Amino acid sequence: MRSAWMIKMTCAYHAAITETKVKKRHVIDACIEWTQIITKYLWEQLQKVAEFYRQFPSQGCSSPLPATPADVETAMKQWEYNEKLAMFMFQDGMLDRHEFLTWVLECFEKVRPGEDELLRLLLPLLLQYSGEFVQSAYLSRRLAYFCTRRLNLLLSDGSLGPGTGGHPAHGMLTQQGNTLPPTPTSQPTGGNQPQTAFTDFYICPQHRPLVFGLSCMLQSIVLCCPSALVWHYSLTDSRNKTGSPLDLLPIAPSSLPMPGGNTAFTQQVRTKLREIEEQVKERGQAVEFRWSFDKCQETTAGFTIGRVLHTLEVLDNHSFEKSDFNNSLDSLYNRIFGSGQSKDGHEMSPDDDAVVTLLCEWAVCCKRSGRHRAMVVAKLLEKRQAEIEAERCGESEVVDEKGSVSSGSLSAATLPIFQDVLLQFLDTQAPTLTEPGNESERVEFSNLVLLFCELIRHDVFSHNIYMCTLISRGDLASDSHLQRPRSPSDETSDESERKEQDAGSSVKMEACCRHLLLDTGLSESMEIDHNSSANFDEMFSPPMHCESKGSPSPEKPAPEQDSKAGCKDKGMDPAFPQLYEQPRHIQYATHFPIPQEESASHECNQRLVVLYGVGKLRDEARHTIKKITKDILKVLNRKSTAETGGEEGQKRKRSKPEAFPTAEDIFSKFQHLSHFDQHQVTSQVSRNVLEQITSFALGMSYHLPLVQHIQFIFDLMEYSLNISGLIDFAIQLLNELSLVEAELLLKSSSLVGTYTTSLCLCIVAVLRRYHSCLILNPEQTAQVFDGLRIVVKSGVNPADCSSAERCILAYLYDLYTSCSHLKNKFGEIFSEFCSKVKNSIYCNIDPSDSNMLWDPVFMMEAIANPSAHNFNHSMVGKILNDSPANRYSFVCNVLMDVCVDHRDPERVNDIGILCAELTAYCRSLSAEWLGILKALCCSSNNGNCGFNDLLCNVDVSDLSFHDSLATFVAILIARQCLLLEDLVRCVAIPSLLNAACSEQDSEPGARLTCRILLHLFKTPQRNPVPQDGVKSDKSSVGIRSSCDRHLLAASQNSIVVGAVFAVLKAVFMLGDAELRGSGLSHPAGLDDISEGRNVSIETASLDVYAKYVLKTICQQEWVGERCLKSLSEDSSALQDPVLVNIQAQRLLQLICYPHRQLDSDDGDNPQRQRIKRILQNMDQWTMRQSSLELQLMIKQSTNNELYSLWRT
């Protein structure tokens, strides 16, 4: 202790002297210097002792050593003293731990075979630092190699040199076998050591300490650092041999001797050693098999696991937004099923079952996103089924030369190939409704409904066989005590009356079910469950405003009718608890849609009987469907029609007005239906609309349904998950538009040029929303492209057209560039026009910095009444195009109205649409919009951005107009007036960086920027729908039209991913003032911003608000999917000089796990804890995220850090 104190004081003295010198020298780490000095001196003393021992080689266990010379005695004393000094300095942190331990290990490794006396001298030193060695896997591995070599030498023949002396049996008791032999079944009793190969060494005073010391050290490594003993594979690093240290040891470490005899404690230690030995075996085998990528795949289980993981990787890497030779449904099928077929390609192998199950999980789970998943899975399985059936048919033709077909073949053809696999998925893994408040459960259930809707449409899953299977299981009779599923029209009634109805219908139902079984011939014993219809009142909500300002709106119902409807709605409360208590298969039978075709009428009747019996409940269910369908058709066929002239039209206009249900009333009833019933309603209504359009196109009618009402039908179909029907309906309407336009011209209607383009805009919005679903069918895609091309007439000027035409042209361009088959088919007639569209619509613009003479009254009449169509947009666009001063006054007056004068959501939407129309005819307005937004968001730039007149009249720090302005900007971007990436590049990034750099007066503009980004990056949601008579909140700000919401979502999908990363980095830096583990979690009591302003978050500090905005943006599914796919291809996006390593890691965590709190930096080794967390939480769905996190950490680490991390 005194020596260590003297060393410290001397060092401190020299450091103080160095500080006082004018010319300071480089400071050397004292710990390293002390380590080098003391290890050098110890090595010199050890060499003197070693030379003495080497003069007298071992002559056997009983041969005594000669007298020790004085100089060797001195060296021994110096060795013992300095060894103690080194131990004290090591514990006091005065030595470099790794360097000193490495030196100790090297001393042992340099001891030659046969130098047992020298090894006995060093063993106490090794045991003193045993607790330190096991903290490093690298040093432990080297030490384990040394111990196993020495123990092996003791057991091998001739290990004791010439003349084995008193113990000739030392080299005879070797045990042959595997590295880790089986544990002996019986253990010796008493206080003696187990009978092992080392038994003879226990009585030898020379070798007993060696055997016990080396065994103890090796067993410590097994217990405390088993990673050092795992089988290692190395092709490049010569220092690390392939294999395991235990390969050199003929017996297991648990069989090595222990001091203290065979006590209960030693038995407990040996038991623990055997457990860890098994773990080492398993880990070694995994490494040897390359973690299931080589030898393990030769087994059935390994091959199946490999195919499942490969399938998921293929799905994650596939781009469903484009279709070309290397990225099509066929290429996806070949990657999934092409390499995984069994020897008999026509037979379904067990790993096919696993792949099919994975595809179903991928289509349903919340870990992945996109409505296209259900259609992708259905088409893949349809293709796989057709391939297997074709192979089977070919084989049967070869076997049966006469061409006869056996009854077995007929049975196989009737049952879809994957029916049993899909039924097992429904039995065991498919989601069910159990908790009314569980949103993820609702989403997964709706995904399941959509998946099986598509599987049934593609004949991959038979609904008829499914229902008969449920009946044949007999559960309908055994579970008759459960409450019968409620029909959609059930009102509150007396409980005894309901019991009578249930009892009366149960007998009829059982008889009918028995009849159904006889019809289908299925009688195998299977299991059934029951459930009533599960409603989704809180899921999606289409807009409730079908009527426009320029068209008559449906009249409101009378108060008596309103109260009656409210009373009825209470009986249809979707939150009814017993709905969630029904068994899974009744939930599925209630909601799974059936194609509305004549051939499916038997299945529809069968479903009604199974769910409602044959009594009053079934009649009520039918009546409800008819009533809602009748209400919708009443609106479409009578009041909500566009008259185009003619005697019939005049008669309709003179007819006495009737009371019609509003869109809100219709939807409040519609949302209580099951998905099956919703499909039935929307199918009937869409057929009626199509008949009206077709009748008008053929000149047989003067009436056209209003565009707003067709849009409402679109919304109902989307809400009901009738996606395929929605796409088919949209394409059928598109094919009729050219005929409708011709008929309007023939009748000289005022709707010429407006009706068809407005309806086509709604169609384009729907097709953009489900673009990934559309391009799965090349024929439909070509049909859409040709129909849109005819509507806009390729001769239209992209720089001088209406807003609707501009959006149609933009989608034409996107379709053409994303589908290679369209280029092949329409390249000659569209390629030149495609470049014009690109140069006009998709060209980047720079913001204007205008400061013209402001005319406060310019265009104010139009701005005050934006929905009035009493002026020519083209003419006004020309006026604006010819005068920069007029453009300046117009944008200032518009923003003044939005920010100061009026903030009514309806007017904000109307103003946005008006400005979109004028911008389509005056492209120069785009630069003005971009410039005035930059002026507001970067208002701290002292007027350098222009538009001083607006800045003098608008207080940017006023939070009340931020939502209105954000909605206005969102409509401009949705209507292709601005590119989202231009707004990010020219407005958002400069504003956020100014605030992040603490520029003076930059906070109001940055807060406004965050608000705008929040609106632009959030997935557009439908407006709140009135529930059970509660009217919607008219003051909530947002895009009212679902058409514009779909167009905004399309703009989000088309933004370059670099702009997304730029936004995330900038907002992250803005909120990184005090970023900690829970700093990015939702503040308590905060509501979703889209549902209305929340004062607590709006008035929070800028860094807290920025964290909230960042987390909300990262929680958007499209943001996460785009970022993860981009990072999987190139992980350098987060290696930015503006972000330090820990910031990049946290930002990646937010992208990968947006709903989870960030990792805490508490603890001794946060890097190691983070790696441990990654590996512990990894499963098949998070492998991509885990891989990205580890890759980023590796790229950020230096070689020394990696080496240090690997050693531990």
Tab-separated table of C-alpha atoms in Angstrom, residues 302-621:
chain	number	residue	atom	x	y	z
A	302	GLY	CA	-34.467	-26.490	-41.018
A	303	PHE	CA	-35.603	-26.441	-44.638
A	304	THR	CA	-39.081	-25.288	-43.613
A	305	ILE	CA	-37.716	-22.546	-41.370
A	306	GLY	CA	-35.426	-21.396	-44.160
A	307	ARG	CA	-38.298	-21.216	-46.638
A	308	VAL	CA	-40.499	-19.281	-44.241
A	309	LEU	CA	-37.795	-16.717	-43.503
A	310	HIS	CA	-36.893	-16.517	-47.180
A	311	THR	CA	-40.535	-15.926	-48.082
A	312	LEU	CA	-40.858	-13.096	-45.579
A	313	GLU	CA	-37.652	-11.505	-46.849
A	314	VAL	CA	-38.892	-11.722	-50.439
A	315	LEU	CA	-42.195	-10.087	-49.494
A	316	ASP	CA	-40.409	-7.294	-47.614
A	317	ASN	CA	-38.052	-6.584	-50.507
A	318	HIS	CA	-40.720	-6.634	-53.201
A	319	SER	CA	-42.022	-3.279	-54.422
A	320	PHE	CA	-45.779	-3.472	-54.890
A	321	GLU	CA	-45.997	0.070	-56.322
A	322	LYS	CA	-44.507	-0.890	-59.690
A	323	SER	CA	-44.626	-3.778	-62.119
A	324	ASP	CA	-41.822	-4.810	-64.448
A	325	PHE	CA	-40.042	-7.984	-65.471
A	326	ASN	CA	-38.034	-8.292	-62.260
A	327	ASN	CA	-40.761	-6.940	-60.012
A	328	SER	CA	-44.070	-8.532	-60.933
A	329	LEU	CA	-46.470	-11.001	-59.432
A	330	ASP	CA	-44.891	-13.763	-61.526
A	331	SER	CA	-41.407	-12.940	-60.286
A	332	LEU	CA	-42.707	-12.829	-56.726
A	333	TYR	CA	-44.324	-16.238	-57.185
A	334	ASN	CA	-41.127	-17.722	-58.600
A	335	ARG	CA	-39.083	-16.424	-55.680
A	336	ILE	CA	-41.507	-17.885	-53.146
A	337	PHE	CA	-42.579	-21.159	-54.725
A	338	GLY	CA	-40.120	-21.654	-57.550
A	339	SER	CA	-37.200	-22.867	-55.423
A	340	GLY	CA	-39.147	-24.614	-52.713
A	341	GLN	CA	-40.950	-27.399	-54.563
A	342	SER	CA	-40.586	-30.975	-53.575
A	343	LYS	CA	-39.376	-33.694	-55.903
A	344	ASP	CA	-42.960	-34.184	-57.014
A	345	GLY	CA	-43.792	-30.621	-57.956
A	346	HIS	CA	-47.500	-31.342	-58.123
A	347	GLU	CA	-47.725	-32.497	-54.529
A	348	MET	CA	-48.033	-30.125	-51.622
A	349	SER	CA	-45.130	-30.513	-49.207
A	350	PRO	CA	-45.240	-29.724	-45.460
A	351	ASP	CA	-43.171	-26.604	-46.023
A	352	ASP	CA	-45.849	-25.426	-48.466
A	353	ASP	CA	-48.256	-25.463	-45.530
A	354	ALA	CA	-45.839	-23.321	-43.536
A	355	VAL	CA	-45.464	-20.862	-46.415
A	356	VAL	CA	-49.229	-20.611	-46.887
A	357	THR	CA	-49.673	-19.967	-43.173
A	358	LEU	CA	-46.983	-17.299	-43.264
A	359	LEU	CA	-48.676	-15.619	-46.226
A	360	CYS	CA	-51.934	-15.502	-44.274
A	361	GLU	CA	-50.168	-14.062	-41.226
A	362	TRP	CA	-48.414	-11.500	-43.432
A	363	ALA	CA	-51.730	-10.408	-44.926
A	364	VAL	CA	-53.458	-10.100	-41.550
A	365	CYS	CA	-50.970	-8.934	-38.922
A	366	CYS	CA	-50.339	-5.327	-37.911
A	367	LYS	CA	-46.568	-5.796	-38.282
A	368	ARG	CA	-46.987	-5.108	-42.011
A	369	SER	CA	-49.318	-2.693	-43.802
A	370	GLY	CA	-51.278	-2.309	-47.027
A	371	ARG	CA	-54.662	-3.450	-48.334
A	372	HIS	CA	-52.886	-5.019	-51.310
A	373	ARG	CA	-51.582	-7.858	-49.132
A	374	ALA	CA	-54.865	-9.779	-49.251
A	375	MET	CA	-55.000	-9.652	-53.059
A	376	VAL	CA	-51.342	-10.595	-53.369
A	377	VAL	CA	-51.817	-13.673	-51.198
A	378	ALA	CA	-55.011	-14.682	-53.013
A	379	LYS	CA	-53.350	-14.418	-56.421
A	380	LEU	CA	-50.225	-16.262	-55.285
A	381	LEU	CA	-52.255	-19.141	-53.856
A	382	GLU	CA	-54.507	-19.183	-56.906
A	383	LYS	CA	-51.461	-19.507	-59.135
A	384	ARG	CA	-49.941	-22.184	-56.909
A	385	GLN	CA	-53.227	-24.100	-56.850
A	386	ALA	CA	-53.538	-23.942	-60.631
A	387	GLU	CA	-49.991	-25.203	-61.034
A	388	ILE	CA	-50.520	-28.150	-58.687
A	389	GLU	CA	-53.845	-29.022	-60.329
A	390	ALA	CA	-52.278	-28.856	-63.787
A	391	GLU	CA	-49.542	-31.242	-62.696
A	392	ARG	CA	-52.099	-33.611	-61.204
A	393	CYS	CA	-54.231	-33.545	-64.315
A	394	GLY	CA	-51.203	-34.244	-66.490
A	395	GLU	CA	-50.241	-37.199	-64.325
A	396	SER	CA	-53.753	-38.650	-64.313
A	397	GLU	CA	-53.887	-38.456	-68.125
A	398	VAL	CA	-50.667	-40.428	-68.352
A	399	VAL	CA	-51.822	-43.080	-65.877
A	400	ASP	CA	-55.327	-43.450	-67.283
A	401	GLU	CA	-54.889	-44.004	-71.023
A	402	LYS	CA	-58.619	-44.264	-71.594
A	403	GLY	CA	-59.200	-40.818	-70.153
A	404	SER	CA	-61.555	-41.948	-67.405
A	405	VAL	CA	-61.640	-39.957	-64.197
A	406	SER	CA	-61.911	-41.678	-60.861
A	407	SER	CA	-64.220	-40.598	-58.087
A	408	GLY	CA	-61.166	-39.684	-56.036
A	409	SER	CA	-60.111	-37.194	-58.696
A	410	LEU	CA	-63.543	-35.647	-58.654
A	411	SER	CA	-63.374	-35.241	-54.870
A	412	ALA	CA	-59.945	-33.667	-55.087
A	413	ALA	CA	-61.125	-31.249	-57.748
A	414	THR	CA	-64.086	-30.185	-55.616
A	415	LEU	CA	-62.040	-29.381	-52.517
A	416	PRO	CA	-59.585	-26.477	-52.965
A	417	ILE	CA	-56.035	-27.614	-52.378
A	418	PHE	CA	-55.367	-25.202	-49.532
A	419	GLN	CA	-58.792	-25.536	-47.878
A	420	ASP	CA	-57.522	-27.615	-44.965
A	421	VAL	CA	-54.503	-25.368	-44.366
A	422	LEU	CA	-56.670	-22.260	-44.395
A	423	LEU	CA	-59.234	-23.870	-42.120
A	424	GLN	CA	-56.487	-24.784	-39.670
A	425	PHE	CA	-55.339	-21.164	-39.784
A	426	LEU	CA	-58.862	-20.047	-38.896
A	427	ASP	CA	-59.029	-22.615	-36.112
A	428	THR	CA	-55.793	-21.713	-34.405
A	429	GLN	CA	-54.089	-18.505	-35.546
A	430	ALA	CA	-56.596	-16.119	-37.088
A	431	PRO	CA	-57.504	-13.053	-34.996
A	432	THR	CA	-60.846	-12.733	-33.277
A	433	LEU	CA	-62.740	-9.918	-31.601
A	434	THR	CA	-62.307	-10.177	-27.840
A	435	GLU	CA	-61.792	-6.632	-26.508
A	436	PRO	CA	-64.009	-3.777	-27.743
A	437	GLY	CA	-61.284	-1.186	-27.123
A	438	ASN	CA	-58.440	-3.032	-28.842
A	439	GLU	CA	-57.740	-1.129	-32.064
A	440	SER	CA	-55.007	-3.431	-33.357
A	441	GLU	CA	-57.378	-6.368	-32.875
A	442	ARG	CA	-60.023	-4.617	-34.945
A	443	VAL	CA	-57.540	-3.827	-37.707
A	444	GLU	CA	-56.282	-7.406	-37.850
A	445	PHE	CA	-59.829	-8.726	-37.922
A	446	SER	CA	-60.727	-6.429	-40.817
A	447	ASN	CA	-57.577	-7.603	-42.608
A	448	LEU	CA	-58.729	-11.186	-42.071
A	449	VAL	CA	-62.140	-10.410	-43.541
A	450	LEU	CA	-60.512	-8.816	-46.582
A	451	LEU	CA	-58.117	-11.753	-46.995
A	452	PHE	CA	-60.828	-14.395	-47.023
A	453	CYS	CA	-63.006	-12.222	-49.208
A	454	GLU	CA	-60.233	-12.405	-51.813
A	455	LEU	CA	-59.534	-16.091	-51.217
A	456	ILE	CA	-63.208	-16.864	-51.802
A	457	ARG	CA	-63.292	-14.666	-54.944
A	458	HIS	CA	-60.294	-16.524	-56.391
A	459	ASP	CA	-61.719	-19.983	-55.506
A	460	VAL	CA	-58.837	-20.739	-53.187
A	461	PHE	CA	-61.179	-21.101	-50.225
A	462	SER	CA	-64.664	-22.565	-50.502
A	463	HIS	CA	-67.171	-20.789	-48.300
A	464	ASN	CA	-69.733	-23.502	-48.984
A	465	ILE	CA	-67.426	-26.277	-47.776
A	466	TYR	CA	-66.421	-24.125	-44.822
A	467	MET	CA	-70.012	-23.669	-43.690
A	468	CYS	CA	-70.794	-27.343	-44.147
A	469	THR	CA	-67.701	-28.230	-42.159
A	470	LEU	CA	-68.879	-26.052	-39.288
A	471	ILE	CA	-72.294	-27.683	-39.380
A	472	SER	CA	-70.832	-31.191	-39.498
A	473	ARG	CA	-68.879	-30.631	-36.317
A	474	GLY	CA	-72.118	-30.631	-34.340
A	475	ASP	CA	-71.353	-27.571	-32.271
A	476	LEU	CA	-74.601	-25.865	-33.232
A	477	ALA	CA	-76.547	-28.349	-31.138
A	478	SER	CA	-74.076	-28.564	-28.258
A	479	ASP	CA	-73.810	-24.809	-27.945
A	480	SER	CA	-77.518	-24.143	-28.260
A	481	HIS	CA	-77.503	-22.586	-24.803
A	482	LEU	CA	-75.450	-19.692	-26.194
A	483	GLN	CA	-77.329	-16.627	-27.271
A	484	ARG	CA	-78.350	-16.615	-30.914
A	485	PRO	CA	-76.514	-14.023	-33.062
A	486	ARG	CA	-78.472	-10.813	-33.175
A	487	SER	CA	-79.882	-9.743	-36.489
A	488	PRO	CA	-78.869	-6.265	-37.669
A	489	SER	CA	-82.360	-4.907	-36.996
A	490	ASP	CA	-82.782	-6.260	-33.477
A	491	GLU	CA	-84.488	-3.701	-31.248
A	492	THR	CA	-84.621	-3.713	-27.492
A	493	SER	CA	-87.170	-6.318	-26.556
A	494	ASP	CA	-88.314	-8.335	-23.601
A	495	GLU	CA	-85.901	-11.127	-22.704
A	496	SER	CA	-88.607	-13.769	-22.365
A	497	GLU	CA	-89.938	-12.905	-25.802
A	498	ARG	CA	-86.471	-13.368	-27.271
A	499	LYS	CA	-86.082	-16.751	-25.578
A	500	GLU	CA	-89.341	-17.904	-27.126
A	501	GLN	CA	-88.172	-16.814	-30.549
A	502	ASP	CA	-84.835	-18.585	-30.107
A	503	ALA	CA	-86.483	-21.794	-28.908
A	504	GLY	CA	-88.966	-21.728	-31.746
A	505	SER	CA	-86.341	-21.373	-34.390
A	506	SER	CA	-83.751	-23.803	-33.008
A	507	VAL	CA	-85.693	-26.933	-34.044
A	508	LYS	CA	-86.267	-25.607	-37.530
A	509	MET	CA	-82.641	-24.619	-37.769
A	510	GLU	CA	-81.305	-28.054	-36.804
A	511	ALA	CA	-83.525	-29.673	-39.392
A	512	CYS	CA	-82.402	-27.230	-42.036
A	513	CYS	CA	-78.717	-27.737	-41.134
A	514	ARG	CA	-79.217	-31.490	-41.460
A	515	HIS	CA	-80.707	-30.901	-44.894
A	516	LEU	CA	-77.720	-28.784	-45.900
A	517	LEU	CA	-75.334	-31.540	-44.859
A	518	LEU	CA	-77.177	-34.074	-46.965
A	519	ASP	CA	-77.067	-31.747	-49.956
A	520	THR	CA	-73.310	-31.285	-49.814
A	521	GLY	CA	-72.348	-34.790	-48.770
A	522	LEU	CA	-69.931	-33.605	-46.107
A	523	SER	CA	-70.226	-35.303	-42.758
A	524	GLU	CA	-66.764	-35.334	-41.256
A	525	SER	CA	-66.461	-34.355	-37.624
A	526	MET	CA	-65.094	-30.864	-37.216
A	527	GLU	CA	-65.442	-28.040	-34.764
A	528	ILE	CA	-67.721	-25.003	-34.883
A	529	ASP	CA	-68.011	-21.694	-33.084
A	530	HIS	CA	-70.735	-19.034	-32.924
A	531	ASN	CA	-70.747	-15.280	-33.011
A	532	SER	CA	-72.971	-12.400	-33.853
A	533	SER	CA	-72.094	-9.611	-36.201
A	534	ALA	CA	-69.178	-7.536	-34.976
A	535	ASN	CA	-69.583	-3.892	-35.854
A	536	PHE	CA	-66.890	-1.374	-36.532
A	537	ASP	CA	-68.227	1.991	-35.524
A	538	GLU	CA	-64.822	3.360	-34.636
A	539	MET	CA	-62.803	2.136	-37.599
A	540	PHE	CA	-63.171	4.146	-40.750
A	541	SER	CA	-65.722	6.853	-41.460
A	542	PRO	CA	-66.524	8.177	-44.907
A	543	PRO	CA	-67.411	11.860	-45.297
A	544	MET	CA	-70.955	12.692	-44.510
A	545	HIS	CA	-71.425	15.543	-46.950
A	546	CYS	CA	-72.545	14.072	-50.245
A	547	GLU	CA	-74.192	17.272	-51.373
A	548	SER	CA	-72.176	20.141	-52.808
A	549	LYS	CA	-72.882	23.844	-52.598
A	550	GLY	CA	-74.137	23.943	-56.152
A	551	SER	CA	-76.541	20.990	-55.950
A	552	PRO	CA	-79.693	20.355	-53.958
A	553	SER	CA	-79.072	18.488	-50.741
A	554	PRO	CA	-81.258	15.701	-49.360
A	555	GLU	CA	-83.767	16.967	-46.869
A	556	LYS	CA	-83.490	16.261	-43.152
A	557	PRO	CA	-85.895	13.740	-41.620
A	558	ALA	CA	-88.687	14.871	-39.365
A	559	PRO	CA	-87.955	15.030	-35.627
A	560	GLU	CA	-90.202	12.041	-34.983
A	561	GLN	CA	-88.319	9.980	-37.521
A	562	ASP	CA	-85.037	11.146	-36.113
A	563	SER	CA	-85.912	10.036	-32.591
A	564	LYS	CA	-87.169	6.725	-33.896
A	565	ALA	CA	-83.969	6.111	-35.729
A	566	GLY	CA	-81.997	7.012	-32.620
A	567	CYS	CA	-83.982	4.535	-30.584
A	568	LYS	CA	-83.321	1.855	-33.150
A	569	ASP	CA	-79.630	2.593	-33.207
A	570	LYS	CA	-79.401	1.905	-29.511
A	571	GLY	CA	-80.417	-1.653	-30.164
A	572	MET	CA	-77.603	-1.940	-32.701
A	573	ASP	CA	-74.922	-0.677	-30.388
A	574	PRO	CA	-71.657	-2.114	-31.791
A	575	ALA	CA	-70.071	-2.030	-28.349
A	576	PHE	CA	-72.499	-4.684	-27.079
A	577	PRO	CA	-70.305	-6.936	-24.916
A	578	GLN	CA	-71.843	-10.284	-25.918
A	579	LEU	CA	-70.781	-9.684	-29.523
A	580	TYR	CA	-67.193	-10.213	-28.403
A	581	GLU	CA	-68.030	-13.350	-26.469
A	582	GLN	CA	-69.110	-15.355	-29.503
A	583	PRO	CA	-66.807	-18.161	-30.723
A	584	ARG	CA	-64.435	-17.390	-33.545
A	585	HIS	CA	-66.172	-19.250	-36.380
A	586	ILE	CA	-69.481	-17.481	-35.830
A	587	GLN	CA	-67.572	-14.195	-36.066
A	588	TYR	CA	-66.049	-15.363	-39.330
A	589	ALA	CA	-69.316	-16.716	-40.729
A	590	THR	CA	-71.001	-13.439	-39.867
A	591	HIS	CA	-68.495	-11.232	-41.626
A	592	PHE	CA	-66.860	-13.214	-44.441
A	593	PRO	CA	-68.332	-11.855	-47.695
A	594	ILE	CA	-69.616	-14.056	-50.497
A	595	PRO	CA	-69.575	-12.901	-54.143
A	596	GLN	CA	-72.961	-11.426	-54.983
A	597	GLU	CA	-73.699	-13.677	-57.933
A	598	GLU	CA	-76.533	-15.993	-58.896
A	599	SER	CA	-74.283	-19.006	-58.450
A	600	ALA	CA	-73.704	-18.065	-54.806
A	601	SER	CA	-77.360	-17.796	-53.822
A	602	HIS	CA	-77.267	-21.212	-52.118
A	603	GLU	CA	-74.325	-20.158	-49.960
A	604	CYS	CA	-76.035	-16.914	-48.959
A	605	ASN	CA	-79.164	-18.799	-47.899
A	606	GLN	CA	-77.053	-21.358	-46.071
A	607	ARG	CA	-75.309	-18.581	-44.144
A	608	LEU	CA	-78.617	-17.004	-43.145
A	609	VAL	CA	-79.921	-20.310	-41.837
A	610	VAL	CA	-76.791	-21.048	-39.834
A	611	LEU	CA	-76.692	-17.603	-38.221
A	612	TYR	CA	-80.369	-16.712	-37.798
A	613	GLY	CA	-82.316	-19.917	-38.242
A	614	VAL	CA	-85.500	-19.973	-40.334
A	615	GLY	CA	-87.751	-17.790	-38.220
A	616	LYS	CA	-88.249	-14.136	-37.447
A	617	LEU	CA	-84.555	-13.342	-36.993
A	618	ARG	CA	-83.771	-14.286	-40.569
A	619	ASP	CA	-86.640	-12.174	-41.891
A	620	GLU	CA	-85.475	-9.202	-39.851
A	621	ALA	CA	-81.947	-9.567	-41.185
